[in-house]
Amino acid sequence: MPAQRAETAGAAKWKVLAAVSAGGVIGATARYAVSLAWPSVWATFAINVLGCALIGVLMVLVSERQVVRRPLARPFLGVGVLGGFTTFSTYALDFAGLLERQQSGAALAYAAATVAGALGAVWLGASVTRRMVGP
């Protein structure tokens, strides 16, 4: 059993579930606040790219370099906060909405930019963090 899955074994799973739930509330609330302040498909784009950059940072700090050693940091911050903050379903809904409004060029640009931006953001966040933390 991988170490990350071992944290959900036995009675400890309730602490993990509580951490994920609390983090999810924070992440989803932050995403909702951004969508109210900036009601656009590009808000979803920014949310997903920022969330992906932060997951790159977090995974280096928690899993790779173990700078953060709190046992609930990964479930709280990664699965909870960042999982609640980013959204694939809204991305898909925004893409479909652009197509329905006959904005196929914008839909394709949005789809491609989100995938490229999200993947690039994970790589950039992880790379910058590795350089800052060191070996």
PDB file of C-alpha atoms in Angstrom:
ATOM      1  CA  MET A   1       0.000   0.000   0.000  1.00  0.00           C
ATOM      2  CA  PRO A   2       1.553   3.361  -0.968  1.00  0.00           C
ATOM      3  CA  ALA A   3       2.301   5.661   1.974  1.00  0.00           C
ATOM      4  CA  GLN A   4      -0.269   8.166   0.751  1.00  0.00           C
ATOM      5  CA  ARG A   5      -2.985   5.492   0.896  1.00  0.00           C
ATOM      6  CA  ALA A   6      -1.805   4.206   4.278  1.00  0.00           C
ATOM      7  CA  GLU A   7      -2.963   7.450   5.840  1.00  0.00           C
ATOM      8  CA  THR A   8      -6.554   6.385   5.201  1.00  0.00           C
ATOM      9  CA  ALA A   9      -6.242   3.013   6.939  1.00  0.00           C
ATOM     10  CA  GLY A  10      -8.188   2.311  10.099  1.00  0.00           C
ATOM     11  CA  ALA A  11      -9.553   5.024  12.321  1.00  0.00           C
ATOM     12  CA  ALA A  12      -7.111   7.577  10.848  1.00  0.00           C
ATOM     13  CA  LYS A  13      -9.325   7.779   7.777  1.00  0.00           C
ATOM     14  CA  TRP A  14     -11.755  10.034   9.666  1.00  0.00           C
ATOM     15  CA  LYS A  15      -9.052  12.630  10.311  1.00  0.00           C
ATOM     16  CA  VAL A  16      -8.110  12.515   6.636  1.00  0.00           C
ATOM     17  CA  LEU A  17     -11.738  12.814   5.574  1.00  0.00           C
ATOM     18  CA  ALA A  18     -12.206  15.797   7.901  1.00  0.00           C
ATOM     19  CA  ALA A  19      -9.045  17.454   6.512  1.00  0.00           C
ATOM     20  CA  VAL A  20     -10.166  16.916   2.904  1.00  0.00           C
ATOM     21  CA  SER A  21     -13.639  18.228   3.710  1.00  0.00           C
ATOM     22  CA  ALA A  22     -12.359  21.340   5.475  1.00  0.00           C
ATOM     23  CA  GLY A  23      -9.928  22.030   2.661  1.00  0.00           C
ATOM     24  CA  GLY A  24     -12.628  21.482   0.060  1.00  0.00           C
ATOM     25  CA  VAL A  25     -14.831  24.088   1.710  1.00  0.00           C
ATOM     26  CA  ILE A  26     -11.994  26.619   1.582  1.00  0.00           C
ATOM     27  CA  GLY A  27     -11.040  25.822  -2.014  1.00  0.00           C
ATOM     28  CA  ALA A  28     -14.582  25.792  -3.369  1.00  0.00           C
ATOM     29  CA  THR A  29     -15.426  29.008  -1.534  1.00  0.00           C
ATOM     30  CA  ALA A  30     -12.359  30.716  -2.980  1.00  0.00           C
ATOM     31  CA  ARG A  31     -13.290  29.534  -6.496  1.00  0.00           C
ATOM     32  CA  TYR A  32     -16.846  30.778  -6.048  1.00  0.00           C
ATOM     33  CA  ALA A  33     -15.572  34.167  -4.850  1.00  0.00           C
ATOM     34  CA  VAL A  34     -13.333  34.478  -7.909  1.00  0.00           C
ATOM     35  CA  SER A  35     -16.217  33.553 -10.215  1.00  0.00           C
ATOM     36  CA  LEU A  36     -18.397  36.248  -8.619  1.00  0.00           C
ATOM     37  CA  ALA A  37     -15.678  38.873  -8.929  1.00  0.00           C
ATOM     38  CA  TRP A  38     -14.773  37.873 -12.486  1.00  0.00           C
ATOM     39  CA  PRO A  39     -17.737  36.153 -14.196  1.00  0.00           C
ATOM     40  CA  SER A  40     -15.961  34.821 -17.277  1.00  0.00           C
ATOM     41  CA  VAL A  41     -14.675  31.567 -18.693  1.00  0.00           C
ATOM     42  CA  TRP A  42     -11.240  33.108 -18.261  1.00  0.00           C
ATOM     43  CA  ALA A  43     -11.776  33.144 -14.502  1.00  0.00           C
ATOM     44  CA  THR A  44     -12.072  29.354 -14.687  1.00  0.00           C
ATOM     45  CA  PHE A  45      -8.926  29.310 -16.812  1.00  0.00           C
ATOM     46  CA  ALA A  46      -7.031  31.412 -14.240  1.00  0.00           C
ATOM     47  CA  ILE A  47      -8.327  29.282 -11.360  1.00  0.00           C
ATOM     48  CA  ASN A  48      -7.259  26.041 -13.009  1.00  0.00           C
ATOM     49  CA  VAL A  49      -3.826  27.308 -14.031  1.00  0.00           C
ATOM     50  CA  LEU A  50      -3.155  28.822 -10.594  1.00  0.00           C
ATOM     51  CA  GLY A  51      -4.369  25.667  -8.860  1.00  0.00           C
ATOM     52  CA  CYS A  52      -2.119  23.527 -11.048  1.00  0.00           C
ATOM     53  CA  ALA A  53       0.894  25.722 -10.287  1.00  0.00           C
ATOM     54  CA  LEU A  54       0.186  25.405  -6.583  1.00  0.00           C
ATOM     55  CA  ILE A  55      -0.212  21.613  -6.770  1.00  0.00           C
ATOM     56  CA  GLY A  56       3.224  21.485  -8.412  1.00  0.00           C
ATOM     57  CA  VAL A  57       4.659  23.470  -5.513  1.00  0.00           C
ATOM     58  CA  LEU A  58       2.822  21.401  -2.917  1.00  0.00           C
ATOM     59  CA  MET A  59       3.803  18.012  -4.283  1.00  0.00           C
ATOM     60  CA  VAL A  60       7.479  18.964  -4.305  1.00  0.00           C
ATOM     61  CA  LEU A  61       7.292  20.283  -0.736  1.00  0.00           C
ATOM     62  CA  VAL A  62       5.215  17.427   0.677  1.00  0.00           C
ATOM     63  CA  SER A  63       5.934  14.298  -1.340  1.00  0.00           C
ATOM     64  CA  GLU A  64       9.243  14.816  -3.089  1.00  0.00           C
ATOM     65  CA  ARG A  65      11.419  16.838  -0.697  1.00  0.00           C
ATOM     66  CA  GLN A  66       9.362  16.307   2.466  1.00  0.00           C
ATOM     67  CA  VAL A  67       9.867  19.894   3.588  1.00  0.00           C
ATOM     68  CA  VAL A  68       6.315  19.846   4.904  1.00  0.00           C
ATOM     69  CA  ARG A  69       5.962  16.832   7.186  1.00  0.00           C
ATOM     70  CA  ARG A  70       2.536  17.323   8.697  1.00  0.00           C
ATOM     71  CA  PRO A  71       0.560  14.151   7.995  1.00  0.00           C
ATOM     72  CA  LEU A  72      -2.600  15.951   6.957  1.00  0.00           C
ATOM     73  CA  ALA A  73      -0.932  18.612   4.773  1.00  0.00           C
ATOM     74  CA  ARG A  74      -1.329  16.665   1.526  1.00  0.00           C
ATOM     75  CA  PRO A  75      -4.979  15.677   2.039  1.00  0.00           C
ATOM     76  CA  PHE A  76      -5.925  19.120   3.367  1.00  0.00           C
ATOM     77  CA  LEU A  77      -4.045  21.301   0.883  1.00  0.00           C
ATOM     78  CA  GLY A  78      -3.814  19.036  -2.168  1.00  0.00           C
ATOM     79  CA  VAL A  79      -7.024  17.046  -2.252  1.00  0.00           C
ATOM     80  CA  GLY A  80      -9.110  19.496  -0.246  1.00  0.00           C
ATOM     81  CA  VAL A  81      -8.125  23.109  -0.927  1.00  0.00           C
ATOM     82  CA  LEU A  82      -6.681  22.717  -4.423  1.00  0.00           C
ATOM     83  CA  GLY A  83      -9.138  19.976  -5.387  1.00  0.00           C
ATOM     84  CA  GLY A  84     -11.996  22.249  -4.370  1.00  0.00           C
ATOM     85  CA  PHE A  85     -10.421  25.291  -5.986  1.00  0.00           C
ATOM     86  CA  THR A  86      -9.779  23.817  -9.429  1.00  0.00           C
ATOM     87  CA  THR A  87     -12.630  22.574 -11.565  1.00  0.00           C
ATOM     88  CA  PHE A  88     -12.737  20.312 -14.581  1.00  0.00           C
ATOM     89  CA  SER A  89     -16.526  20.263 -14.701  1.00  0.00           C
ATOM     90  CA  THR A  90     -16.797  24.046 -15.001  1.00  0.00           C
ATOM     91  CA  TYR A  91     -14.084  23.983 -17.660  1.00  0.00           C
ATOM     92  CA  ALA A  92     -16.124  21.454 -19.652  1.00  0.00           C
ATOM     93  CA  LEU A  93     -19.323  23.435 -19.118  1.00  0.00           C
ATOM     94  CA  ASP A  94     -17.631  26.687 -20.206  1.00  0.00           C
ATOM     95  CA  PHE A  95     -16.315  24.943 -23.332  1.00  0.00           C
ATOM     96  CA  ALA A  96     -19.803  23.648 -24.190  1.00  0.00           C
ATOM     97  CA  GLY A  97     -21.309  27.088 -23.557  1.00  0.00           C
ATOM     98  CA  LEU A  98     -18.903  28.751 -25.964  1.00  0.00           C
ATOM     99  CA  LEU A  99     -19.778  26.177 -28.633  1.00  0.00           C
ATOM    100  CA  GLU A 100     -23.504  26.690 -28.073  1.00  0.00           C
ATOM    101  CA  ARG A 101     -23.029  30.459 -28.513  1.00  0.00           C
ATOM    102  CA  GLN A 102     -21.343  29.790 -31.869  1.00  0.00           C
ATOM    103  CA  GLN A 103     -17.950  30.884 -30.533  1.00  0.00           C
ATOM    104  CA  SER A 104     -16.056  27.843 -31.759  1.00  0.00           C
ATOM    105  CA  GLY A 105     -12.738  29.689 -32.142  1.00  0.00           C
ATOM    106  CA  ALA A 106     -12.887  30.905 -28.557  1.00  0.00           C
ATOM    107  CA  ALA A 107     -13.946  27.423 -27.413  1.00  0.00           C
ATOM    108  CA  LEU A 108     -10.974  25.772 -29.070  1.00  0.00           C
ATOM    109  CA  ALA A 109      -8.589  28.432 -27.785  1.00  0.00           C
ATOM    110  CA  TYR A 110     -10.014  28.045 -24.276  1.00  0.00           C
ATOM    111  CA  ALA A 111      -9.738  24.253 -24.402  1.00  0.00           C
ATOM    112  CA  ALA A 112      -6.178  24.262 -25.698  1.00  0.00           C
ATOM    113  CA  ALA A 113      -5.009  27.102 -23.457  1.00  0.00           C
ATOM    114  CA  THR A 114      -6.399  25.415 -20.366  1.00  0.00           C
ATOM    115  CA  VAL A 115      -4.688  22.084 -21.043  1.00  0.00           C
ATOM    116  CA  ALA A 116      -1.384  23.715 -22.000  1.00  0.00           C
ATOM    117  CA  GLY A 117      -1.607  26.264 -19.180  1.00  0.00           C
ATOM    118  CA  ALA A 118      -2.470  23.671 -16.524  1.00  0.00           C
ATOM    119  CA  LEU A 119       0.245  21.228 -17.543  1.00  0.00           C
ATOM    120  CA  GLY A 120       2.790  24.011 -17.915  1.00  0.00           C
ATOM    121  CA  ALA A 121       1.820  25.461 -14.551  1.00  0.00           C
ATOM    122  CA  VAL A 122       2.376  22.156 -12.734  1.00  0.00           C
ATOM    123  CA  TRP A 123       5.777  21.817 -14.367  1.00  0.00           C
ATOM    124  CA  LEU A 124       6.713  25.452 -13.650  1.00  0.00           C
ATOM    125  CA  GLY A 125       5.509  25.335 -10.041  1.00  0.00           C
ATOM    126  CA  ALA A 126       7.411  22.112  -9.368  1.00  0.00           C
ATOM    127  CA  SER A 127      10.562  23.281 -11.182  1.00  0.00           C
ATOM    128  CA  VAL A 128      10.741  26.640  -9.422  1.00  0.00           C
ATOM    129  CA  THR A 129      10.099  24.992  -6.063  1.00  0.00           C
ATOM    130  CA  ARG A 130      12.874  22.422  -6.628  1.00  0.00           C
ATOM    131  CA  ARG A 131      15.333  25.209  -7.399  1.00  0.00           C
ATOM    132  CA  MET A 132      14.261  27.197  -4.340  1.00  0.00           C
ATOM    133  CA  VAL A 133      14.328  24.255  -1.922  1.00  0.00           C
ATOM    134  CA  GLY A 134      17.486  22.660  -3.292  1.00  0.00           C
ATOM    135  CA  PRO A 135      18.423  18.965  -3.292  1.00  0.00           C
TER     136      PRO A 135
END
